[in-house]
PDB file of C-alpha atoms in Angstrom:
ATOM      1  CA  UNK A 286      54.121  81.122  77.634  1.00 95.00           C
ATOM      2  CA  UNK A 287      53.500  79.388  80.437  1.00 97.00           C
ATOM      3  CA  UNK A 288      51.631  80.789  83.071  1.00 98.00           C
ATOM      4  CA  UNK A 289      49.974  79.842  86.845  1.00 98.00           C
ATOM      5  CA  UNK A 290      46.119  80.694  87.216  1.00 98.00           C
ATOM      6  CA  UNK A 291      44.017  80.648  90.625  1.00 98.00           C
ATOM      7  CA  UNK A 292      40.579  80.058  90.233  1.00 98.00           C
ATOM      8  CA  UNK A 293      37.392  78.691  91.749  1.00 97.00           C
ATOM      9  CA  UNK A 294      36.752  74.982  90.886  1.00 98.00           C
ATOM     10  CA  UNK A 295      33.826  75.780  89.533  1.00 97.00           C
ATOM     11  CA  UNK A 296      35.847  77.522  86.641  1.00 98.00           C
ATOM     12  CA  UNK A 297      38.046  74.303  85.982  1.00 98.00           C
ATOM     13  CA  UNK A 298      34.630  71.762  85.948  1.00 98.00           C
ATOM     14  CA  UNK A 299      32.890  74.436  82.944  1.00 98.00           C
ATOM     15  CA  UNK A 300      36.594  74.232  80.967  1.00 98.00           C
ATOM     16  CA  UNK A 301      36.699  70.549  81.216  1.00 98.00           C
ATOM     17  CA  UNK A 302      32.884  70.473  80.210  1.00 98.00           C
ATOM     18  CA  UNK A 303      33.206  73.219  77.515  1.00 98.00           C
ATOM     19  CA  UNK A 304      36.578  73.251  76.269  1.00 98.00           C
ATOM     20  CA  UNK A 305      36.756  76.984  76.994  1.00 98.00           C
ATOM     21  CA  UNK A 306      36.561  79.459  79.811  1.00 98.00           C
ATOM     22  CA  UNK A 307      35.657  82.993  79.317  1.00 98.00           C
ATOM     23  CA  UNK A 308      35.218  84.981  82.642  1.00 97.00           C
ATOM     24  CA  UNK A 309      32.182  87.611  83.127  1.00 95.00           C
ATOM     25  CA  UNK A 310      32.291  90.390  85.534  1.00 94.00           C
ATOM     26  CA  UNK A 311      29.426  88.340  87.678  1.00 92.00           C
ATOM     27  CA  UNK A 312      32.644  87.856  90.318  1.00 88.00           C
ATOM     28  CA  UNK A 313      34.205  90.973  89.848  1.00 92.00           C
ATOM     29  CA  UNK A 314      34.338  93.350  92.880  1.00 91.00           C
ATOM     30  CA  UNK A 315      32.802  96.470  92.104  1.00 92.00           C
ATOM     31  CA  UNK A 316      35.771  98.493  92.325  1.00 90.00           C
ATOM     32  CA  UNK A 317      37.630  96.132  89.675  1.00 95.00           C
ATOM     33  CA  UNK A 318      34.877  96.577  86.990  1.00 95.00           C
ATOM     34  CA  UNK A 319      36.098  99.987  85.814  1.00 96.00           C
ATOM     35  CA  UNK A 320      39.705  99.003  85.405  1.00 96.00           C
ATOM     36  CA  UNK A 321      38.376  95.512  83.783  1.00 97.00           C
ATOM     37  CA  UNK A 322      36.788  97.296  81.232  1.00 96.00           C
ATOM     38  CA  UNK A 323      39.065  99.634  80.647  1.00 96.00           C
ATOM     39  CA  UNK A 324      41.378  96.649  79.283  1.00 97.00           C
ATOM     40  CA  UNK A 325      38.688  94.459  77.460  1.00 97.00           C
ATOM     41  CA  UNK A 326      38.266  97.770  75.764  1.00 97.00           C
ATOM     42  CA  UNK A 327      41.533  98.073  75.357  1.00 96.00           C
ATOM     43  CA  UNK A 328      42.541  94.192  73.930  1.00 97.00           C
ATOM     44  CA  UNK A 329      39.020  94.496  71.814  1.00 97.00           C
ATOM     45  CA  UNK A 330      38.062  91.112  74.129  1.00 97.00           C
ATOM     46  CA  UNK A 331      34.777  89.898  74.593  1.00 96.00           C
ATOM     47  CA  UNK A 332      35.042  88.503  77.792  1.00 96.00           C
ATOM     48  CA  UNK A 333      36.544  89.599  81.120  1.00 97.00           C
ATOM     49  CA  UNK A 334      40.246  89.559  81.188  1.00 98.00           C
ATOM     50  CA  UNK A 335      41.671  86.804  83.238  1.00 98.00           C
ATOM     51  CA  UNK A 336      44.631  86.886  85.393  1.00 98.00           C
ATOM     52  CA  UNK A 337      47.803  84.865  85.766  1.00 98.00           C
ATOM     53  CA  UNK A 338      51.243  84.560  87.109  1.00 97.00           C
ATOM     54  CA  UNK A 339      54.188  84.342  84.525  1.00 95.00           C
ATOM     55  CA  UNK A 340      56.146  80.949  85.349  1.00 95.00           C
ATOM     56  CA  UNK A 341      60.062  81.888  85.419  1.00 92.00           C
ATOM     57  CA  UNK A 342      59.378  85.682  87.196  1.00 90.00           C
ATOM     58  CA  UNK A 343      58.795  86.986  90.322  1.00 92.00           C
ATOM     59  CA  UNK A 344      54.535  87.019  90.925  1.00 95.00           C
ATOM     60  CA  UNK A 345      52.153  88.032  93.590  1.00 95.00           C
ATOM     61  CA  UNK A 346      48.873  86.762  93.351  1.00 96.00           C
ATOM     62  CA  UNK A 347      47.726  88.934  95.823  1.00 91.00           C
ATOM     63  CA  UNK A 348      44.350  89.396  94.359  1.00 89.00           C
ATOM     64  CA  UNK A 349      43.665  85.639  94.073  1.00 95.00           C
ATOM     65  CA  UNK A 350      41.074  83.898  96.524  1.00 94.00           C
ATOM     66  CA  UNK A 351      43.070  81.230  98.443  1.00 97.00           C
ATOM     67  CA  UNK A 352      40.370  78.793 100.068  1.00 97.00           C
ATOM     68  CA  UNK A 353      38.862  74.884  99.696  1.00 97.00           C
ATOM     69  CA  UNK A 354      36.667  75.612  97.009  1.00 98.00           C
ATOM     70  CA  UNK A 355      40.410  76.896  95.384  1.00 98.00           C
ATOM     71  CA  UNK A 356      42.297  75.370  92.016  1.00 98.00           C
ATOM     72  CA  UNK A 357      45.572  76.300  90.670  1.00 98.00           C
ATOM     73  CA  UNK A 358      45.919  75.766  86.828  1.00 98.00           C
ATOM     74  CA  UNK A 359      49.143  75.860  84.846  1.00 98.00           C
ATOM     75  CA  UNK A 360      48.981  76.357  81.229  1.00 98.00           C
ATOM     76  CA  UNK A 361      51.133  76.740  78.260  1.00 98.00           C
ATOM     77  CA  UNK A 362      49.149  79.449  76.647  1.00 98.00           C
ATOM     78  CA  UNK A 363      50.594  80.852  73.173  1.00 97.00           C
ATOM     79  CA  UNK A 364      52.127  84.085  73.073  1.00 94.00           C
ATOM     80  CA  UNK A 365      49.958  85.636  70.766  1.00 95.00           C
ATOM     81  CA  UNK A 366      46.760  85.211  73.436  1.00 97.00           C
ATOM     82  CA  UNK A 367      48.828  86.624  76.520  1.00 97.00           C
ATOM     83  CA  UNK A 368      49.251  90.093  77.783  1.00 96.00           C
ATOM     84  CA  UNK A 369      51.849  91.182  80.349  1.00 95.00           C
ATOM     85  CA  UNK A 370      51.476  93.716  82.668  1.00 94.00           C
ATOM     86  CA  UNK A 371      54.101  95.012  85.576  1.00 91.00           C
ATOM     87  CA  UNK A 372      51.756  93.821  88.556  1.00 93.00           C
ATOM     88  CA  UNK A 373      52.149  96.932  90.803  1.00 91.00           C
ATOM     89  CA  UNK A 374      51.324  99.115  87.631  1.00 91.00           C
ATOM     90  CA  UNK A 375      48.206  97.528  87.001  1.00 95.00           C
ATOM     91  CA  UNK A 376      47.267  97.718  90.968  1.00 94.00           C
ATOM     92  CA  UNK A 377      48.372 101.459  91.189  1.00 91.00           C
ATOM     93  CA  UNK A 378      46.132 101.598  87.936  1.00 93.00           C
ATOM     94  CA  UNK A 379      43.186 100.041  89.868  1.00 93.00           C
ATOM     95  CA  UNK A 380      44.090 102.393  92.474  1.00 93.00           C
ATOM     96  CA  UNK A 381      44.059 105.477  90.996  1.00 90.00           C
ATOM     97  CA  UNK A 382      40.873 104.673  88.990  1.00 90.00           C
ATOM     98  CA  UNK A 383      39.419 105.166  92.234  1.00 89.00           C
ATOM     99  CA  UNK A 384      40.777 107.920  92.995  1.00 85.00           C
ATOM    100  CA  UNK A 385      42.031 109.632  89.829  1.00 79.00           C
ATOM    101  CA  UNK A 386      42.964 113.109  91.997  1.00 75.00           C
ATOM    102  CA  UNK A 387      45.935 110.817  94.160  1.00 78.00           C
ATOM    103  CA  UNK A 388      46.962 110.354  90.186  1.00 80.00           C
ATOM    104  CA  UNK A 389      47.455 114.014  89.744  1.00 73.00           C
ATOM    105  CA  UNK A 390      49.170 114.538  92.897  1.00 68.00           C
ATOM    106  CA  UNK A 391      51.602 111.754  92.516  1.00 68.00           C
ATOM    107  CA  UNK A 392      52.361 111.779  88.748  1.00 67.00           C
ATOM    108  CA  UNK A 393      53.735 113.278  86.212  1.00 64.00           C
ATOM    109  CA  UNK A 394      50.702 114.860  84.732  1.00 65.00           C
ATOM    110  CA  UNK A 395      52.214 116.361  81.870  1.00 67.00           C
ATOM    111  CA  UNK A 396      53.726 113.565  80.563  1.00 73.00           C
ATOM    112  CA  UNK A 397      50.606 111.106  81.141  1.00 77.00           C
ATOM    113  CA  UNK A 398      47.938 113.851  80.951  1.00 78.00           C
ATOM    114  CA  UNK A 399      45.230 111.141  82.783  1.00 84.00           C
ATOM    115  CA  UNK A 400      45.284 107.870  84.114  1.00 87.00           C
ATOM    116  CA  UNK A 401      43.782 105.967  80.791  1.00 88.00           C
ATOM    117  CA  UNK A 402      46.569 107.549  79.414  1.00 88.00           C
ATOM    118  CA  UNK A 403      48.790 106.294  81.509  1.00 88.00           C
ATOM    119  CA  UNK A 404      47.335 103.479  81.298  1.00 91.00           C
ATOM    120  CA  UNK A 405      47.685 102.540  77.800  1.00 89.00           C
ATOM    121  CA  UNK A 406      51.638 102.716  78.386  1.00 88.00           C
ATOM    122  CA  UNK A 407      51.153  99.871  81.031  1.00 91.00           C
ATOM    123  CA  UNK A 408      48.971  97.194  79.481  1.00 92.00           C
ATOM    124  CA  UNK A 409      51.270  95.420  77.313  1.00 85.00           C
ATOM    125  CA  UNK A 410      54.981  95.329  78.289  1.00 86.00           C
ATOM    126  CA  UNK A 411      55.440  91.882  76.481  1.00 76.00           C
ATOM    127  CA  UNK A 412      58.450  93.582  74.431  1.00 65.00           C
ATOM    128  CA  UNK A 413      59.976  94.555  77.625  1.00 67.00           C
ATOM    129  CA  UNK A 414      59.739  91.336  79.360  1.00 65.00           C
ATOM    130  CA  UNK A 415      63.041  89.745  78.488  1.00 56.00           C
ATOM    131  CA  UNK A 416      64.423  93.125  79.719  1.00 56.00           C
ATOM    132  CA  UNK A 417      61.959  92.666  82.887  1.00 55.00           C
ATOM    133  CA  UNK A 418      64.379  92.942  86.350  1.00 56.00           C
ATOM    134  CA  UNK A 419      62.449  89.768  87.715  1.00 49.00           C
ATOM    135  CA  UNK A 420      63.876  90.376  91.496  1.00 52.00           C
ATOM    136  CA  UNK A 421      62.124  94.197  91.049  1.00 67.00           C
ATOM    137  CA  UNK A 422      59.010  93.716  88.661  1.00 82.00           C
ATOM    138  CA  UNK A 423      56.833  90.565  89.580  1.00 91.00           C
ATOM    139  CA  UNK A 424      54.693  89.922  86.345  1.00 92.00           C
ATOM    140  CA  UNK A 425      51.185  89.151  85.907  1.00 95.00           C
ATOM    141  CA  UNK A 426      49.595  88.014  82.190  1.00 96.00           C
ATOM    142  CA  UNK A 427      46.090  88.598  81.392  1.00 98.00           C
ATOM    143  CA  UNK A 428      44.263  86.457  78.893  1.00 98.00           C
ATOM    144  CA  UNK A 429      40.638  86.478  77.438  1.00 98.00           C
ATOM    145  CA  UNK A 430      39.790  83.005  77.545  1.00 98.00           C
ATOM    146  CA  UNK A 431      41.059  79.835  79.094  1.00 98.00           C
ATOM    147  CA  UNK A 432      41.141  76.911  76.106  1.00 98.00           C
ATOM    148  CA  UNK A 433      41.463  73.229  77.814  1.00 98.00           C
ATOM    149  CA  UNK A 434      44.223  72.180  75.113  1.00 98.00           C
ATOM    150  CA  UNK A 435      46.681  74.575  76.730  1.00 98.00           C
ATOM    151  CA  UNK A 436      46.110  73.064  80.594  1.00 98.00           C
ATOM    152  CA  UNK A 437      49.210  71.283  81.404  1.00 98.00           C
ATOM    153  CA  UNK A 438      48.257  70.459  85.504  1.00 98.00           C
ATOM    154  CA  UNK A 439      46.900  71.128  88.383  1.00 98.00           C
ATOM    155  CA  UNK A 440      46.966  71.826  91.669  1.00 98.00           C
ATOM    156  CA  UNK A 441      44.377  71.559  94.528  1.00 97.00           C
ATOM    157  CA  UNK A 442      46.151  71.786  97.929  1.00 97.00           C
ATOM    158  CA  UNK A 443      47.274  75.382  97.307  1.00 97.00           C
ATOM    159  CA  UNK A 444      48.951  75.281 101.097  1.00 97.00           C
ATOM    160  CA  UNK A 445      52.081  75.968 100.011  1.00 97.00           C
ATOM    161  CA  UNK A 446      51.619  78.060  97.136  1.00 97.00           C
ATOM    162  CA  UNK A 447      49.620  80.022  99.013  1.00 97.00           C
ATOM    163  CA  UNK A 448      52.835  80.887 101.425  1.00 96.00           C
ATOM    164  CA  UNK A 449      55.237  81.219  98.612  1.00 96.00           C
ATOM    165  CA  UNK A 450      53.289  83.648  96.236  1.00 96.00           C
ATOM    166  CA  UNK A 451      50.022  85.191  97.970  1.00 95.00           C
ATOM    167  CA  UNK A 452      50.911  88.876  99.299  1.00 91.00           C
ATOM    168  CA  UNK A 453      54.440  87.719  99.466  1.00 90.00           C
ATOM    169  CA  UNK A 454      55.496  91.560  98.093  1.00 89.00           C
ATOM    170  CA  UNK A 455      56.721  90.247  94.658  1.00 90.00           C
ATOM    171  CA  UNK A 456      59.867  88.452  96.053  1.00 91.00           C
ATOM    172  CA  UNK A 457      59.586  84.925  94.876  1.00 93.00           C
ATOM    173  CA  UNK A 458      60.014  83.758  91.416  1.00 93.00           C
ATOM    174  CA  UNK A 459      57.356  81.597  90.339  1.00 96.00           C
ATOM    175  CA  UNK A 460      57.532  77.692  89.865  1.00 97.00           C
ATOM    176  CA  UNK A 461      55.882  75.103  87.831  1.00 98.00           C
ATOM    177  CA  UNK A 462      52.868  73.249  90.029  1.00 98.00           C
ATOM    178  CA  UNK A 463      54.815  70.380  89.900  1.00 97.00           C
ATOM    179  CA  UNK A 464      56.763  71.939  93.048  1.00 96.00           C
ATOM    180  CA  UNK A 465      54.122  71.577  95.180  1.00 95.00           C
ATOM    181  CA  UNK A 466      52.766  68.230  94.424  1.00 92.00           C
TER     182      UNK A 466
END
């Protein structure tokens, strides 16, 4: 699959140096370390999940830090390593994991019975993505680990990018870095 990661530099030097990138919650915000956990736990990873667009669907990397010390990252990663998630589900997940009660006064309760619950029916859509309304659901994939063999290019004047797919609402379908070069 291939897929569009925005990281610090820092994270591209250690997986040309190692070979492989595994993230730790040492960057995580501390309200993102509940809902990080809650899919590491989920996936049985080891590391701290790691976030990408999905190449070919509409993405918003509105959670991605946009500055100099910035590096996009395009990989081919094989299916069997990625996880999909619709990327409003997994923010109104993050959202009502701090506040669960906005959960029981928005949703269907009975269905869901809790947020993890709920959860657990948004982690994975992978079998849904071919089905995936692309101009409706922008996409996000979540990995464990970054391995250097799958990096296909890069990208370090994230300008543009930056315009087309940071906070942009989900409206523009994502494009190889190539684009922008």
């Amino acid at each position: 699959m291939r897929v569009i990661t925005v990281q610090h530099k820092d994270v591209y030097k250690r997986l040309r140096k190692d070979g492989i990138y595994r993230a730790t919650e040492e960057y995580v915000s501390e309200n993102l370390v509940k809902p990080y956990r809650f899919m590491q736990t989920y996936f049985r990873w080891e590391s701290t999940p790691i976030f990408l667009g999905v190449v070919g669907h509409n993405v918003n990397y509105g959670g991605a830090k946009f500055d100099e010390n910035s590096i996009a990252m395009e990989f081919e990663i094989p299916d069997e390593y990625v996880k999909i998630q619709r990327y409003y589900d997994w923010s109104d997940f993050i959202y009502f994991t701090e506040l669960p009660w906005e959960f029981n006064d928005t949703c269907n309760v009975e269905k869901f019975g809790s947020v993890n619950e709920w959860a657990l029916t948004i982690m994975n859509i992978k079998h849904d993505i071919a089905r995936a309304d692309r101009f409706r659901d922008p996409l996000q994939a979540s990995v464990e680990m970054l391995n250097i063999d799958w990096l296909v290019d890069t990208l370090e004047n994230l300008d543009k990018f930056q315009q087309d797919y940071n906070d942009n609402g989900g409206v523009n379908v994502l494009e190889s870095l190539s684009k922008y070069k």
